Every structure is written in structure tokens, then in C-alpha cells.
PDB file of C-alpha atoms in Angstrom:
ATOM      1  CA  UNK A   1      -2.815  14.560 -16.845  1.00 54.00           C
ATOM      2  CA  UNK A   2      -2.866  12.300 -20.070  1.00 59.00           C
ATOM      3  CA  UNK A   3      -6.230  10.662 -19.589  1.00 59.00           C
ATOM      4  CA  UNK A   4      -6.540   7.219 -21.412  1.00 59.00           C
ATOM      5  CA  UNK A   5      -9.961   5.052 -22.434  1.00 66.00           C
ATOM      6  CA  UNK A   6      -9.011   1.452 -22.352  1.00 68.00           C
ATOM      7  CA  UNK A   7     -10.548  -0.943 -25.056  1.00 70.00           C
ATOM      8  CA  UNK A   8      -9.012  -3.589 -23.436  1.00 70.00           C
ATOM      9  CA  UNK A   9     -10.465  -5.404 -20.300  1.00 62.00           C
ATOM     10  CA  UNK A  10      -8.429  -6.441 -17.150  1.00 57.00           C
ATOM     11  CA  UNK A  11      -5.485  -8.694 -17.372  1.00 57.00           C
ATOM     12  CA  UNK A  12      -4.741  -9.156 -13.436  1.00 56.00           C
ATOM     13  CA  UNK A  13      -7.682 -10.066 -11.465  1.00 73.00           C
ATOM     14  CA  UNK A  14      -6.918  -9.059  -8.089  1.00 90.00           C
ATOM     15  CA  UNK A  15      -4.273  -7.546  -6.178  1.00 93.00           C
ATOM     16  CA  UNK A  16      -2.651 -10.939  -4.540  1.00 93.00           C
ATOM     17  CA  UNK A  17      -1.867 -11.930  -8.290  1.00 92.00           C
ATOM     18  CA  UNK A  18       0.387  -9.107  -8.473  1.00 94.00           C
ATOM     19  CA  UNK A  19       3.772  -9.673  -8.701  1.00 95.00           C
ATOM     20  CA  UNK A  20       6.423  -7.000  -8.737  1.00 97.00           C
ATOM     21  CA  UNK A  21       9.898  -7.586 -11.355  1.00 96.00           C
ATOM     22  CA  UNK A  22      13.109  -5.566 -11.289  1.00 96.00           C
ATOM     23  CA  UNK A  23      14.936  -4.684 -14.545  1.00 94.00           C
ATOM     24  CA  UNK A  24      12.618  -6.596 -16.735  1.00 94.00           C
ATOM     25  CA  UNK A  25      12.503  -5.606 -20.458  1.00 94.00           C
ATOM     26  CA  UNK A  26       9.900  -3.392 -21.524  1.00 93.00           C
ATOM     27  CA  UNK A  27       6.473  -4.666 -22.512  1.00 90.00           C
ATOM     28  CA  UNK A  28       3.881  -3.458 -24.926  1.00 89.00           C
ATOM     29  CA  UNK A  29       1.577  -1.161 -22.862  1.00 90.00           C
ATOM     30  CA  UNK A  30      -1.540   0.165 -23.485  1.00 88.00           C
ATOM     31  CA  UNK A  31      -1.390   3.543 -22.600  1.00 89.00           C
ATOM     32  CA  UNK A  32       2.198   6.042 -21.416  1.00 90.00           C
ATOM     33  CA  UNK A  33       3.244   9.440 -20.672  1.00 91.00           C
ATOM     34  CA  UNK A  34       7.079  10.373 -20.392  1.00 92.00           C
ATOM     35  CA  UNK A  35       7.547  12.747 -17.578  1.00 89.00           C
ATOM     36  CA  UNK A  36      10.363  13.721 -15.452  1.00 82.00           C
ATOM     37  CA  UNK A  37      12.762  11.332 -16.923  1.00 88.00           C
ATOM     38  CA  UNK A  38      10.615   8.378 -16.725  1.00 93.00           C
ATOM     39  CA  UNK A  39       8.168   6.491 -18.775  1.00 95.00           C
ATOM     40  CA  UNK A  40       4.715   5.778 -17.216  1.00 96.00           C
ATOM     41  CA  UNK A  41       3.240   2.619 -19.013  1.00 95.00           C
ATOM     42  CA  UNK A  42      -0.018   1.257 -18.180  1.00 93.00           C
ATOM     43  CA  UNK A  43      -0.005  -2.495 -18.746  1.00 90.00           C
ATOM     44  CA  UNK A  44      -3.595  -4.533 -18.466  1.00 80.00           C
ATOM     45  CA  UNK A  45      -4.740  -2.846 -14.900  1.00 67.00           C
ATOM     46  CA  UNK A  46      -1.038  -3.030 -13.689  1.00 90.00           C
ATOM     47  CA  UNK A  47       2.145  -1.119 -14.594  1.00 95.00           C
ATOM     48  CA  UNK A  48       5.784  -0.321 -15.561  1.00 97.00           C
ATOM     49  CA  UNK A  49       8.115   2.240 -15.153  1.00 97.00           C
ATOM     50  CA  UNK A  50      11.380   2.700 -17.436  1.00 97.00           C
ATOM     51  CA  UNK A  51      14.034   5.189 -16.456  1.00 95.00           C
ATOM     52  CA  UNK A  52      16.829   5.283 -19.191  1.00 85.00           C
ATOM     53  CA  UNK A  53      20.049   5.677 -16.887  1.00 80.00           C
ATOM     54  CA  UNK A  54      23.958   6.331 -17.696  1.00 76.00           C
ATOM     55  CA  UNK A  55      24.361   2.400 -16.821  1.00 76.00           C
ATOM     56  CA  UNK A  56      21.521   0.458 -17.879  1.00 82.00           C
ATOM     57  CA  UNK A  57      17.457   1.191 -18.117  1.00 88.00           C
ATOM     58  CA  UNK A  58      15.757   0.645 -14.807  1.00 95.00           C
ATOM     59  CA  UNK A  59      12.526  -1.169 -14.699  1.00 96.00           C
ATOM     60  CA  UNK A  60       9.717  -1.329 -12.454  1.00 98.00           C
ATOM     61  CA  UNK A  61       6.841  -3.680 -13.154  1.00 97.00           C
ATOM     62  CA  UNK A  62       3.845  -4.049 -10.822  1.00 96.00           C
ATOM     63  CA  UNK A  63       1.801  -6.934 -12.577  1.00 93.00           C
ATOM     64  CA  UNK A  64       0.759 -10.194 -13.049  1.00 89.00           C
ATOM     65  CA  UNK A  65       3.733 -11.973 -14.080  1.00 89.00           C
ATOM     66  CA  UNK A  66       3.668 -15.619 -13.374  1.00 87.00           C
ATOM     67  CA  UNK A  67       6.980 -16.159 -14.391  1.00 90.00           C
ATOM     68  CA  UNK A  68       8.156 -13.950 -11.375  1.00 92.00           C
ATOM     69  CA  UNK A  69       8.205 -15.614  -8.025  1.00 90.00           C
ATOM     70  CA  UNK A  70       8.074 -12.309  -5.848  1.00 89.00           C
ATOM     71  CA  UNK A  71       4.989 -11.306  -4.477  1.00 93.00           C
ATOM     72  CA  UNK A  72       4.365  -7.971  -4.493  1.00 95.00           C
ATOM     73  CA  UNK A  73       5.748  -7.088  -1.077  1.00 97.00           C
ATOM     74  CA  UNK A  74       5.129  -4.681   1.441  1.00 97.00           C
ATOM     75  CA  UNK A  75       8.231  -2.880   1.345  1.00 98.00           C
ATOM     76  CA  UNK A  76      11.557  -3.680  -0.883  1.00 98.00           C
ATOM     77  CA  UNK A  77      14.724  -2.039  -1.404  1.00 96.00           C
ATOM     78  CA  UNK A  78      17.558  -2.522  -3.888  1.00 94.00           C
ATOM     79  CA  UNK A  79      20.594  -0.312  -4.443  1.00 92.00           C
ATOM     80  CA  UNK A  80      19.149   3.541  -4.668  1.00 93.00           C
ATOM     81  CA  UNK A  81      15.454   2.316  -4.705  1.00 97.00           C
ATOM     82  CA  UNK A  82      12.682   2.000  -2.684  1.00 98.00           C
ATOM     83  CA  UNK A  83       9.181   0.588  -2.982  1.00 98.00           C
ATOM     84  CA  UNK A  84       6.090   1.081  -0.259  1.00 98.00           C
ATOM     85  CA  UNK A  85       2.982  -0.849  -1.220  1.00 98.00           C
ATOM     86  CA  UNK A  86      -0.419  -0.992   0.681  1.00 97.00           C
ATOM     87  CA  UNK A  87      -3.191  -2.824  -0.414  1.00 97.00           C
ATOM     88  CA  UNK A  88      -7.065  -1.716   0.980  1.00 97.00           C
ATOM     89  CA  UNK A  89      -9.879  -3.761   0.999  1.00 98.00           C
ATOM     90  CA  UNK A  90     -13.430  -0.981   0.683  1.00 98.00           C
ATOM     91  CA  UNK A  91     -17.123  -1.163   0.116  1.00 98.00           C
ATOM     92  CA  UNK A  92     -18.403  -0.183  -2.830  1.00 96.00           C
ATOM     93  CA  UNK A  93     -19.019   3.438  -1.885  1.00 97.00           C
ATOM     94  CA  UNK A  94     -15.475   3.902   0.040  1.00 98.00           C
ATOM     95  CA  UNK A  95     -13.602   2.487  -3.368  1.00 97.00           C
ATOM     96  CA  UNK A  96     -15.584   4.935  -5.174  1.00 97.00           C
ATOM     97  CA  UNK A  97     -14.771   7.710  -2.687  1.00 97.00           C
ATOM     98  CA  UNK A  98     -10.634   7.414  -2.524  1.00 96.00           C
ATOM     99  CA  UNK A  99     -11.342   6.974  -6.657  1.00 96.00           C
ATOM    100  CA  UNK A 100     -13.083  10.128  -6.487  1.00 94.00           C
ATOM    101  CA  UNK A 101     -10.532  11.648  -4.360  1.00 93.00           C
ATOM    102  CA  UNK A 102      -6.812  11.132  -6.405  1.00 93.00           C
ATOM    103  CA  UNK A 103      -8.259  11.010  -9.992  1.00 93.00           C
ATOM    104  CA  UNK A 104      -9.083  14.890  -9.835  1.00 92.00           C
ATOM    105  CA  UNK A 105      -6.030  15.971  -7.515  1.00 89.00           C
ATOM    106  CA  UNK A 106      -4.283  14.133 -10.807  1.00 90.00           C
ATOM    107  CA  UNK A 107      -6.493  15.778 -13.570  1.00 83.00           C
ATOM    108  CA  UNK A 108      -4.069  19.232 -12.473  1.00 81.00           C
ATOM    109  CA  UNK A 109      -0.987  17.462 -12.932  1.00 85.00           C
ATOM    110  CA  UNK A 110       0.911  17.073 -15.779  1.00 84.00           C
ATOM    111  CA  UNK A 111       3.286  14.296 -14.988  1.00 88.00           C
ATOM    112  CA  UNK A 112       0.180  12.085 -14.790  1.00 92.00           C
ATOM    113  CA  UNK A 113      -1.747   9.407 -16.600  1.00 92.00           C
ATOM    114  CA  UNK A 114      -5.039   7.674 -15.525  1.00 92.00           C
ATOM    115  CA  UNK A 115      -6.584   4.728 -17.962  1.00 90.00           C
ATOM    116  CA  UNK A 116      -9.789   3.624 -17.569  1.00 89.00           C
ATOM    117  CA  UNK A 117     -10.830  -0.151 -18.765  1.00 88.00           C
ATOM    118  CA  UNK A 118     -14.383  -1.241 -20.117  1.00 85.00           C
ATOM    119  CA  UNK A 119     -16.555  -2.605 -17.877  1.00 82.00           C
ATOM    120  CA  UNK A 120     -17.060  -0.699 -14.413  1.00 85.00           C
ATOM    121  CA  UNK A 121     -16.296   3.347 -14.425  1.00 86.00           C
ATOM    122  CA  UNK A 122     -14.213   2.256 -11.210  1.00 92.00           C
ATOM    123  CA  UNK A 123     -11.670  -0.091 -13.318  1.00 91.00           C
ATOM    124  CA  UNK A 124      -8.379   2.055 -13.162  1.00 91.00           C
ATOM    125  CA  UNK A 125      -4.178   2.112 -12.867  1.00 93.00           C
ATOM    126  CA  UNK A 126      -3.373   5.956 -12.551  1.00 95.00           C
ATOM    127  CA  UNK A 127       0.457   6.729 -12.126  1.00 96.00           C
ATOM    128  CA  UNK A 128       2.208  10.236 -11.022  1.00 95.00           C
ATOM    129  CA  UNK A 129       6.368  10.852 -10.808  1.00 95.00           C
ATOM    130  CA  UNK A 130       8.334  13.353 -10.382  1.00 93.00           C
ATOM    131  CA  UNK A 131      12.287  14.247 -10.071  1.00 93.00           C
ATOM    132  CA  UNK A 132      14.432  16.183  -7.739  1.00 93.00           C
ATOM    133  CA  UNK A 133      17.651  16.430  -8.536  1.00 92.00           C
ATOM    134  CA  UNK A 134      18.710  12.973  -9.113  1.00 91.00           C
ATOM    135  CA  UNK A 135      15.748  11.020  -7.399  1.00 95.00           C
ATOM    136  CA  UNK A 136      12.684  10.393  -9.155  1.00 96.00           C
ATOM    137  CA  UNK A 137       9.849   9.109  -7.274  1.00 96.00           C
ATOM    138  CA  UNK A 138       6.593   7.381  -8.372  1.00 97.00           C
ATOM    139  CA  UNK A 139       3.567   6.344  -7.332  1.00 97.00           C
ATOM    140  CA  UNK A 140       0.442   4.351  -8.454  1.00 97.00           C
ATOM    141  CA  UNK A 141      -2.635   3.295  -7.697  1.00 96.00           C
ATOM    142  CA  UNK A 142      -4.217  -0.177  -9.177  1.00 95.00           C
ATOM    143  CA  UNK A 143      -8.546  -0.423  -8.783  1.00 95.00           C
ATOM    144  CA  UNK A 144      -9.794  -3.527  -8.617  1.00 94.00           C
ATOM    145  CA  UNK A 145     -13.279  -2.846  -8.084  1.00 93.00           C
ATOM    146  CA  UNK A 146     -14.546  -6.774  -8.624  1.00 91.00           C
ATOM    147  CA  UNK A 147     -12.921  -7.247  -5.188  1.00 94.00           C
ATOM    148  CA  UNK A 148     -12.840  -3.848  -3.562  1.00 96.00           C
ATOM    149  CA  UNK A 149      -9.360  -3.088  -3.440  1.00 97.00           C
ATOM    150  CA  UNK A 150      -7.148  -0.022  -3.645  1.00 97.00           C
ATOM    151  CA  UNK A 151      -3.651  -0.937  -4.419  1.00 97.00           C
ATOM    152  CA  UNK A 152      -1.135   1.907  -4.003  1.00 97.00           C
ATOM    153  CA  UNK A 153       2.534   1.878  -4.555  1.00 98.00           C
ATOM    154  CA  UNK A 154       5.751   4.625  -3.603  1.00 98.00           C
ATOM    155  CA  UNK A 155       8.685   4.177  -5.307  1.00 98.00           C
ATOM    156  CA  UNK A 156      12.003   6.242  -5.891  1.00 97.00           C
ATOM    157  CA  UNK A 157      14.972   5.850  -7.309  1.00 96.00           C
ATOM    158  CA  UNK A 158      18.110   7.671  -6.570  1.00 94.00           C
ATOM    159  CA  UNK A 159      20.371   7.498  -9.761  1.00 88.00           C
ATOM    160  CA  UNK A 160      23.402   8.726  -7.887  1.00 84.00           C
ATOM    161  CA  UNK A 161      23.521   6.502  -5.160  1.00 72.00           C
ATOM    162  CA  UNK A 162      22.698   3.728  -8.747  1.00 65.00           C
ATOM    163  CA  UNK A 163      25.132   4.817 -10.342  1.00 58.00           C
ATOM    164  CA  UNK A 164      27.649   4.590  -6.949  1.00 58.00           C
ATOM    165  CA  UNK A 165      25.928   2.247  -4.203  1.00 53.00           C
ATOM    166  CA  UNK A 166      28.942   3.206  -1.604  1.00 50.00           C
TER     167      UNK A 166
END
């Protein structure tokens, strides 16, 4: 896991700010790690994935992005990809708990990256793929401890079935 200490504070604020964007360009991040194909990019507690493909890059971007009018939805779909989101609303001790319970399981990985931002230990956007043949999949998790929530994302993309939607 590529562990990062964030100078910069939060950009979203909470998770129903989030938006989520499909084949954006890619934005300056503040932390990455390139694993299985794909580029992890922290963005101000949100995130972006670019996948360099025989076509054209593939973007992912989980943020706030008021220029984008789609909510970040529960499920979505799109030619070869697929993105599950839940969003969980804890106490205090619970956030800390599920926080406590996927930033070690990710500390043995290396296809990981985990940023921390200033201000509360519990202010974090970790992000884990992998790839299988031609299907990467992804997932995330966004900590927004000012308003107890867990937001975590599953996403894959099959570059076959990209490159040949039939």
C-alpha cells in the first residue's frame, strides 16, 4: 500500500455533493499509485481512475464536480462498466471502527493507496484495483468524518466487451 499524508484539507464536504463523471480529462491529484493497468488518483477527499485503453483513456471520477449534473448514483452502467455505490451514515466510534477495519486489510496490499488529510485522523479516500484478464475492478472508500459517513464505491471495467459492446 502507498500510504499518502495530505497537506491539503477537504475539497468535497459531504457525500451528497459528490458527483460521479465518465471520460473526463485527467485532473491534478494529490496523491496516485499505478497498479494493474490503472492509475489510482486521489483528488481533494474524492477520486479518479484512468485506464489507458487501445481506443481511448477511460475515466472515472467520484467528486465534487459542479459542472456535472449526475449525482453520484446508486448503481450505473455504461458499455463494459459497472459502478455500485453505498453511502453509510455512523457514530463516531462505528466510522472509526469500519476505518479501522479496511485501512490495515489495505496496508498488505500492494495495488493500494490510502491519503490521509489534516485535520481529523479519520479524514480519508483509500482506493484498491485489480485485473483479471481483461476486467479491472476498483473500489474506494471516501471518509467524511464531519458528517459520519462511509462512502464506498465497486467499479469494473471490461475492456473487451469496450473495445466490442456486441
Amino acid at each position: 500500500m502507498t500510504l499518502h499524508a495530505i497537506a491539503s484539507p477537504f475539497v468535497d464536504t459531504c457525500a451528497a455533493d459528490l458527483r460521479l463523471g465518465l471520460g473526463l480529462a485527467p485532473v491534478e491529484h494529490l496523491a496516485t499509485c499505478f497498479v494493474a493497468g490503472a492509475d489510482l488518483r486521489v483528488l481533494g477527499a474524492s477520486h479518479q481512475v484512468v485506464i489507458e485503453t487501445e481506443d481511448e483513456p477511460f475515466t472515472e471520477t467520484i467528486a465534487y464536480l459542479p459542472h456535472v449534473p449526475m449525482p453520484l448514483p446508486e448503481r450505473h452502467t455504461a458499455p463494459g462498466y459497472s459502478l455500485r455505490t453505498s453511502v453509510t451514515h455512523l457514530a463516531p466510534d462505528a466510522l472509526r471502527d469500519a476505518v479501522n477495519a479496511f485501512v490495515p486489510a489495505l496496508g498488505e496490499r500492494d495495488d493500494a493507496v490510502v491519503a490521509r488529510f489534516p485535520g481529523h485522523d479519520l479524514a480519508l479516500t483509500a482506493l484498491v484495483a485489480e485485473r483479471r484478464d481483461d476486467v479491472l475492478t476498483w473500489r474506494t472508500w471516501h471518509v467524511y468524518p464531519q458528517h459520519g459517513e462511509l462512502v464506498e464505491t465497486a467499479s469494473s471495467l471490461d475492456l473487451q466487451r469496450r473495445r466490442d459492446p456486441a
